[in-house]
Every structure is written in C-alpha cells, then in structure tokens.
C-alpha cells in the first residue's frame, strides 16, 4: 500500500534525499562499539545522529508534498524495499574503517554541495533543512578528510588499505550524480538541484583530499544503478529487516 | 499570573544536557508569545543540531511549565534561520566556562558552495582551558560526548575538557 509518489514528482526527489540520510544513519550507527577507538564510536554515532535528524525533518515534508500525510515512522519503519529511493552507496555493508572514511568523504562532500545549492530552493522547508544540515555536514567532511589523509599518507600498510578502500566505493559514485526523472522535475520546479550539476565540485574537492593523502582516484570499472527507482542491492533487505523489525512486530507501539 | 512569570519560567528552563545554561541563554528559545485572554503560550525553539535528542525533552518541559502556570501551550520547532553559537548570551558563555566547558568562539559562517578543500589539521584555533586558563590546548576528537561538543586536552594542566563547537 505504500506506493511511492509518482516517480517524476518533487516528492519523490525529496524522498530520495531523506532515504539517503536515513539509510546511511543506520549504517554509521553500526559502528557504535565497533570503531577502532572510542572517540570514533562517538564521532560516527554523532554523524549518524545528524543524518537521522535530517531524515526526520524531511520525511513529514514528503508526506505533505505527496498528499498522503505520512509520518516519519510511516516512511522509515513500514516501507518495503522497493519503495526506498536511496542510492546503493549508503546501503552497502560496513567494511573496514578505511572504507567507511572513503564512503563518508564522498557522501559528505556530496551533501555539502547539495545542501549549499538547496539553500536557494523555492521550497522553504527544504531550504531550512539545508541551512541547518550544511553546518553539520562540514564537520562530517572535515572528519572524513582528516582520516583519509592520515591513513593514505601514513604507513605502507595504511596507505595500501586506504587506496583499496577508495577504489571499493568508486562504482557507487555515479549514481549520486545521476539525473533521474524526479530530480529533473524537482530542478525544473525550482525545488531541487540537478545531481549532475554537483559532480564537478564534489570530485574536485575529493581529488584535492586524495592528492594530500597521496592516493590515486581511478575511474570505476562498473557502475551501480537503480537505487532511485527502488531497485536495491542484496544488503538492503538485511538492513531494513534489522531496522524495521521492532516497529513491524509491534505495530503502533509507543513508549 | 503575569505575562513575565510564565515567559520567564520558560526562558529559565535549563538545557537537559548542560543544566548550567538555560535554553534562552543557549539561544534555542527563539520566541515566547503569551496571550493572556486566551491563556495560551506559543514557544518557538530551534534545534542546535538536526538530530539533537534533547529537543523533545525541552518541548516537554516547556509544556509542563506552561501547564503549571495555567496556560495551554504550543511548541513550534523552527529550523530556519539555523541556530548558531553566536546566539549564545554572555551569561551563558560564562556559565559554560564555570562548568568546565570551553565556550564557542565566533562561528566561521561560510555557506556558499565549494570554497576549495578544507584545511586538514588537528588544531585550527586557540581554545583556552576552562580549568587553568592556558591557551596550550589540543583537540583530541572532533566529536565529543554530544554533537555540539568537541573533546580537548590542556597541555598545561593535563586535564581533558569539552569545547562547545562554534557553528
């Protein structure tokens, strides 16, 4: 029953942004008690919380835009896999710490450019969320960049692993900059921005960090796709099962 | 009860995480409108961070205060303009320092897209130790016990301390 709003609607566009934040918040939260040092447990937990907050602000707005009036819990806790519009990058399983920093570097850089552009959105809610989130995302980006440089320009072992980490996320990046129907519609109406318009600035920034980290940026050999249309990779189902099972086992429960 | 009483009671509500500072001094209470005839209060608050878990506790406490003064209340959460540590009052900053948390410096507000690579360094500004006053301090972690704080160490008195991040 949870039909996604028409694929080409601004609501679907905002839902994609919210789902990216929600799913990545879930993945980052998995680091709690698993990070290499306790400060990283806290840092990644805090970053996850920021992303969760962004998703919570965006979901009710999607419910308003698509006219269903759905709540944040309706979106996060009872939607099936095919109704999620997040990119594959954020749903991938947690790898080693270097892989997480590579993913965070790209994602935070993308979000910084995205939110900076959305400050000019004709949708006041979206512009408001962007203004708030932009301040937070700068810290995420700074944090990831710091680790990528430290590991890349570190020991032979850390350099090798950081390079491998960087290579491992490459196939998931083009999807972030793909202009699907929803983003085209959102950009035309002045609500959103074309993902492809962010590509150059994001890549330039990541390349500068990589240069300082003595790492090479390669071209991907294959490309993930389909997330914005609800077609996900294998880890997504497991992620949703863990994230949603309490809410689904006890529908309507509050505490 | 007079207007100032309920409005003041609300403005004096302590932050649940850092109880030495009130929500007014922290700058998250943006407005309190009291309608004496209708006996209603509308309080507008803005979160420090999008995911700040204290917001619900603060909203509950505002409703409780209004109720205790005999007013019906509404709590409005406003995202824009986004909260900045620049809104923190001088009294609030002093209270933080007394509590052992280094108050935030001025926020470096950018906001524009891509202004080139961010500098990558551990120590990027001078923060005085709230215990001994020394400027000889080092950042240990960007993210402290809550999203709004970073963790630092004083290299003079060797004590660790929280720093309220300027945003």
mmCIF file of C-alpha atoms in Angstrom, chain A residues 42-246:
data_model
loop_
_atom_site.group_PDB
_atom_site.id
_atom_site.type_symbol
_atom_site.label_atom_id
_atom_site.label_comp_id
_atom_site.label_asym_id
_atom_site.label_seq_id
_atom_site.Cartn_x
_atom_site.Cartn_y
_atom_site.Cartn_z
ATOM 1 C CA UNK A 42 31.228 8.802 19.374
ATOM 2 C CA UNK A 43 32.146 10.631 16.199
ATOM 3 C CA UNK A 44 30.381 8.185 13.898
ATOM 4 C CA UNK A 45 27.447 7.992 16.282
ATOM 5 C CA UNK A 46 27.167 11.765 16.221
ATOM 6 C CA UNK A 47 27.361 11.888 12.446
ATOM 7 C CA UNK A 48 24.671 9.198 12.274
ATOM 8 C CA UNK A 49 22.511 11.284 14.582
ATOM 9 C CA UNK A 50 22.883 14.337 12.362
ATOM 10 C CA UNK A 51 21.804 12.307 9.337
ATOM 11 C CA UNK A 52 18.900 10.808 11.253
ATOM 12 C CA UNK A 53 17.826 14.314 12.189
ATOM 13 C CA UNK A 54 17.922 15.368 8.538
ATOM 14 C CA UNK A 55 15.777 12.384 7.576
ATOM 15 C CA UNK A 56 13.308 13.112 10.370
ATOM 16 C CA UNK A 57 12.931 16.681 9.167
ATOM 17 C CA UNK A 58 12.442 15.615 5.547
ATOM 18 C CA UNK A 59 10.036 12.672 5.867
ATOM 19 C CA UNK A 60 6.974 14.557 7.168
ATOM 20 C CA UNK A 61 7.587 17.097 4.420
ATOM 21 C CA UNK A 62 7.426 14.337 1.808
ATOM 22 C CA UNK A 63 4.116 13.313 3.382
ATOM 23 C CA UNK A 64 2.895 16.864 2.836
ATOM 24 C CA UNK A 65 4.232 17.129 -0.708
ATOM 25 C CA UNK A 66 2.703 13.849 -1.871
ATOM 26 C CA UNK A 67 -0.564 14.493 -0.040
ATOM 27 C CA UNK A 68 -0.503 11.237 1.937
ATOM 28 C CA UNK A 69 0.252 12.912 5.259
ATOM 29 C CA UNK A 70 2.546 10.055 6.191
ATOM 30 C CA UNK A 71 4.689 10.464 9.307
ATOM 31 C CA UNK A 72 8.410 9.910 9.717
ATOM 32 C CA UNK A 73 7.734 6.454 11.166
ATOM 33 C CA UNK A 74 5.473 5.549 8.244
ATOM 34 C CA UNK A 75 8.359 6.268 5.929
ATOM 35 C CA UNK A 76 11.191 4.770 7.944
ATOM 36 C CA UNK A 77 9.602 1.781 9.571
ATOM 37 C CA UNK A 78 6.964 0.234 7.320
ATOM 38 C CA UNK A 79 8.048 0.788 3.748
ATOM 39 C CA UNK A 80 9.196 -2.201 1.737
ATOM 40 C CA UNK A 81 12.493 -2.348 -0.072
ATOM 41 C CA UNK A 82 11.137 -1.394 -3.487
ATOM 42 C CA UNK A 83 9.720 1.841 -2.076
ATOM 43 C CA UNK A 84 13.093 3.106 -0.879
ATOM 44 C CA UNK A 85 14.826 5.612 -3.132
ATOM 45 C CA UNK A 86 18.326 5.753 -1.615
ATOM 46 C CA UNK A 87 21.480 5.216 -3.638
ATOM 47 C CA UNK A 88 23.385 1.933 -3.353
ATOM 48 C CA UNK A 89 26.407 3.666 -1.830
ATOM 49 C CA UNK A 90 24.741 4.156 1.538
ATOM 50 C CA UNK A 91 23.201 0.693 1.830
ATOM 51 C CA UNK A 92 26.446 -1.257 1.347
ATOM 52 C CA UNK A 93 27.606 -3.256 4.338
ATOM 53 C CA UNK A 94 30.094 -1.773 6.702
ATOM 54 C CA UNK A 95 33.599 -2.586 5.524
ATOM 55 C CA UNK A 96 36.819 -1.726 7.322
ATOM 56 C CA UNK A 97 37.336 1.696 8.846
ATOM 57 C CA UNK A 98 39.167 2.986 5.773
ATOM 58 C CA UNK A 99 36.245 2.017 3.556
ATOM 59 C CA UNK A 100 33.900 3.914 5.829
ATOM 60 C CA UNK A 101 36.081 7.005 5.663
ATOM 61 C CA UNK A 102 36.190 6.751 1.869
ATOM 62 C CA UNK A 103 32.392 6.468 1.736
ATOM 63 C CA UNK A 104 31.948 9.289 4.240
ATOM 64 C CA UNK A 105 34.364 11.551 2.373
ATOM 65 C CA UNK A 106 32.384 11.199 -0.840
ATOM 66 C CA UNK A 107 28.971 11.320 0.748
ATOM 67 C CA UNK A 108 29.699 14.299 2.998
ATOM 68 C CA UNK A 109 31.269 16.208 0.120
ATOM 69 C CA UNK A 110 28.215 15.426 -2.000
ATOM 70 C CA UNK A 111 25.887 16.522 0.795
ATOM 71 C CA UNK A 112 27.793 19.740 1.325
ATOM 72 C CA UNK A 113 27.428 20.747 -2.319
ATOM 73 C CA UNK A 114 23.822 19.538 -2.358
ATOM 74 C CA UNK A 115 22.729 21.464 0.720
ATOM 75 C CA UNK A 116 24.661 24.566 -0.306
ATOM 76 C CA UNK A 117 22.719 24.536 -3.584
ATOM 77 C CA UNK A 118 19.422 23.799 -1.824
ATOM 78 C CA UNK A 119 19.742 26.998 0.219
ATOM 79 C CA UNK A 120 18.235 28.593 -2.884
ATOM 80 C CA UNK A 121 15.361 26.103 -3.098
ATOM 81 C CA UNK A 122 11.928 27.579 -3.699
ATOM 82 C CA UNK A 123 10.657 25.166 -1.065
ATOM 83 C CA UNK A 124 11.159 26.906 2.306
ATOM 84 C CA UNK A 125 11.201 23.649 4.277
ATOM 85 C CA UNK A 126 13.893 22.168 2.086
ATOM 86 C CA UNK A 127 15.921 25.384 2.224
ATOM 87 C CA UNK A 128 15.557 25.396 6.014
ATOM 88 C CA UNK A 129 16.727 21.796 6.391
ATOM 89 C CA UNK A 130 19.622 22.566 4.045
ATOM 90 C CA UNK A 131 20.711 25.583 6.082
ATOM 91 C CA UNK A 132 20.725 23.535 9.239
ATOM 92 C CA UNK A 133 22.375 20.463 7.744
ATOM 93 C CA UNK A 134 25.084 22.393 5.921
ATOM 94 C CA UNK A 135 26.680 23.387 9.216
ATOM 95 C CA UNK A 136 26.736 19.763 10.336
ATOM 96 C CA UNK A 137 27.955 18.271 7.111
ATOM 97 C CA UNK A 138 31.063 20.455 7.166
ATOM 98 C CA UNK A 139 32.139 18.627 10.295
ATOM 99 C CA UNK A 140 31.452 15.240 8.716
ATOM 100 C CA UNK A 141 33.534 16.188 5.728
ATOM 101 C CA UNK A 142 36.353 17.547 7.827
ATOM 102 C CA UNK A 143 36.387 14.374 9.884
ATOM 103 C CA UNK A 144 36.496 12.046 6.892
ATOM 104 C CA UNK A 145 39.148 14.124 5.118
ATOM 105 C CA UNK A 146 41.324 14.083 8.198
ATOM 106 C CA UNK A 147 41.258 10.303 8.384
ATOM 107 C CA UNK A 148 41.724 9.760 4.656
ATOM 108 C CA UNK A 149 44.853 11.921 4.759
ATOM 109 C CA UNK A 150 46.142 10.302 7.925
ATOM 110 C CA UNK A 151 45.674 6.785 6.597
ATOM 111 C CA UNK A 152 46.596 7.490 2.983
ATOM 112 C CA UNK A 153 49.741 9.398 3.891
ATOM 113 C CA UNK A 154 50.548 7.030 6.739
ATOM 114 C CA UNK A 155 52.334 3.711 6.825
ATOM 115 C CA UNK A 156 52.764 1.415 3.852
ATOM 116 C CA UNK A 157 50.019 -0.803 5.239
ATOM 117 C CA UNK A 158 47.563 2.036 5.910
ATOM 118 C CA UNK A 159 48.287 3.568 2.505
ATOM 119 C CA UNK A 160 47.625 0.293 0.687
ATOM 120 C CA UNK A 161 44.405 -0.299 2.552
ATOM 121 C CA UNK A 162 43.178 3.279 2.146
ATOM 122 C CA UNK A 163 43.819 3.087 -1.590
ATOM 123 C CA UNK A 164 41.870 -0.184 -1.751
ATOM 124 C CA UNK A 165 39.094 1.430 0.290
ATOM 125 C CA UNK A 166 38.894 4.360 -2.078
ATOM 126 C CA UNK A 167 38.746 2.016 -5.070
ATOM 127 C CA UNK A 168 35.987 -0.035 -3.454
ATOM 128 C CA UNK A 169 33.493 2.845 -3.323
ATOM 129 C CA UNK A 170 34.114 4.081 -6.886
ATOM 130 C CA UNK A 171 31.375 2.038 -8.580
ATOM 131 C CA UNK A 172 28.735 3.551 -6.304
ATOM 132 C CA UNK A 173 29.506 7.194 -7.008
ATOM 133 C CA UNK A 174 27.985 7.832 -10.463
ATOM 134 C CA UNK A 175 24.545 7.115 -9.004
ATOM 135 C CA UNK A 176 24.859 10.150 -6.715
ATOM 136 C CA UNK A 177 25.139 12.378 -9.767
ATOM 137 C CA UNK A 178 22.539 10.734 -11.973
ATOM 138 C CA UNK A 179 19.651 12.942 -13.118
ATOM 139 C CA UNK A 180 16.625 10.691 -12.686
ATOM 140 C CA UNK A 181 13.082 11.816 -13.546
ATOM 141 C CA UNK A 182 12.350 13.022 -10.037
ATOM 142 C CA UNK A 183 15.403 15.247 -9.772
ATOM 143 C CA UNK A 184 14.766 16.699 -13.227
ATOM 144 C CA UNK A 185 11.188 17.515 -12.196
ATOM 145 C CA UNK A 186 12.349 18.947 -8.872
ATOM 146 C CA UNK A 187 15.034 21.056 -10.545
ATOM 147 C CA UNK A 188 12.583 22.366 -13.149
ATOM 148 C CA UNK A 189 10.160 23.448 -10.445
ATOM 149 C CA UNK A 190 12.920 25.220 -8.505
ATOM 150 C CA UNK A 191 12.627 22.891 -5.519
ATOM 151 C CA UNK A 192 15.680 20.757 -6.173
ATOM 152 C CA UNK A 193 19.001 20.744 -7.958
ATOM 153 C CA UNK A 194 20.202 18.524 -10.761
ATOM 154 C CA UNK A 195 22.538 15.916 -9.238
ATOM 155 C CA UNK A 196 24.819 16.140 -12.275
ATOM 156 C CA UNK A 197 25.414 19.823 -11.535
ATOM 157 C CA UNK A 198 27.154 18.856 -8.281
ATOM 158 C CA UNK A 199 29.556 16.390 -9.837
ATOM 159 C CA UNK A 200 32.428 18.671 -10.728
ATOM 160 C CA UNK A 201 32.649 20.480 -7.396
ATOM 161 C CA UNK A 202 32.440 17.245 -5.420
ATOM 162 C CA UNK A 203 35.069 15.481 -7.493
ATOM 163 C CA UNK A 204 37.395 18.469 -7.359
ATOM 164 C CA UNK A 205 37.249 18.531 -3.597
ATOM 165 C CA UNK A 206 37.709 14.790 -3.138
ATOM 166 C CA UNK A 207 40.601 14.849 -5.604
ATOM 167 C CA UNK A 208 42.322 17.563 -3.563
ATOM 168 C CA UNK A 209 41.984 15.487 -0.389
ATOM 169 C CA UNK A 210 43.288 12.424 -2.229
ATOM 170 C CA UNK A 211 46.259 14.337 -3.506
ATOM 171 C CA UNK A 212 47.181 15.392 0.001
ATOM 172 C CA UNK A 213 46.659 11.786 1.086
ATOM 173 C CA UNK A 214 48.991 10.528 -1.690
ATOM 174 C CA UNK A 215 46.123 8.436 -3.076
ATOM 175 C CA UNK A 216 45.038 7.960 -6.677
ATOM 176 C CA UNK A 217 41.498 8.494 -7.909
ATOM 177 C CA UNK A 218 40.686 5.922 -10.560
ATOM 178 C CA UNK A 219 37.735 5.575 -12.880
ATOM 179 C CA UNK A 220 35.218 2.911 -11.858
ATOM 180 C CA UNK A 221 35.157 -0.318 -13.856
ATOM 181 C CA UNK A 222 31.418 -0.787 -13.329
ATOM 182 C CA UNK A 223 28.553 1.330 -12.056
ATOM 183 C CA UNK A 224 25.801 0.646 -9.560
ATOM 184 C CA UNK A 225 22.365 1.908 -10.541
ATOM 185 C CA UNK A 226 18.701 1.557 -9.731
ATOM 186 C CA UNK A 227 18.514 2.857 -6.174
ATOM 187 C CA UNK A 228 16.440 5.909 -7.067
ATOM 188 C CA UNK A 229 13.955 3.609 -8.809
ATOM 189 C CA UNK A 230 13.675 1.290 -5.814
ATOM 190 C CA UNK A 231 15.944 -1.435 -7.132
ATOM 191 C CA UNK A 232 18.474 -2.230 -4.446
ATOM 192 C CA UNK A 233 21.437 -4.474 -3.798
ATOM 193 C CA UNK A 234 21.464 -7.502 -1.523
ATOM 194 C CA UNK A 235 22.468 -5.763 1.746
ATOM 195 C CA UNK A 236 19.383 -3.504 1.650
ATOM 196 C CA UNK A 237 16.915 -6.200 2.663
ATOM 197 C CA UNK A 238 19.006 -7.207 5.654
ATOM 198 C CA UNK A 239 19.409 -3.585 6.687
ATOM 199 C CA UNK A 240 15.658 -2.986 6.571
ATOM 200 C CA UNK A 241 14.938 -6.216 8.432
ATOM 201 C CA UNK A 242 17.123 -5.107 11.310
ATOM 202 C CA UNK A 243 15.962 -1.512 11.267
ATOM 203 C CA UNK A 244 12.248 -2.192 10.939
ATOM 204 C CA UNK A 245 11.593 -5.417 12.758
ATOM 205 C CA UNK A 246 10.630 -3.943 16.146
#
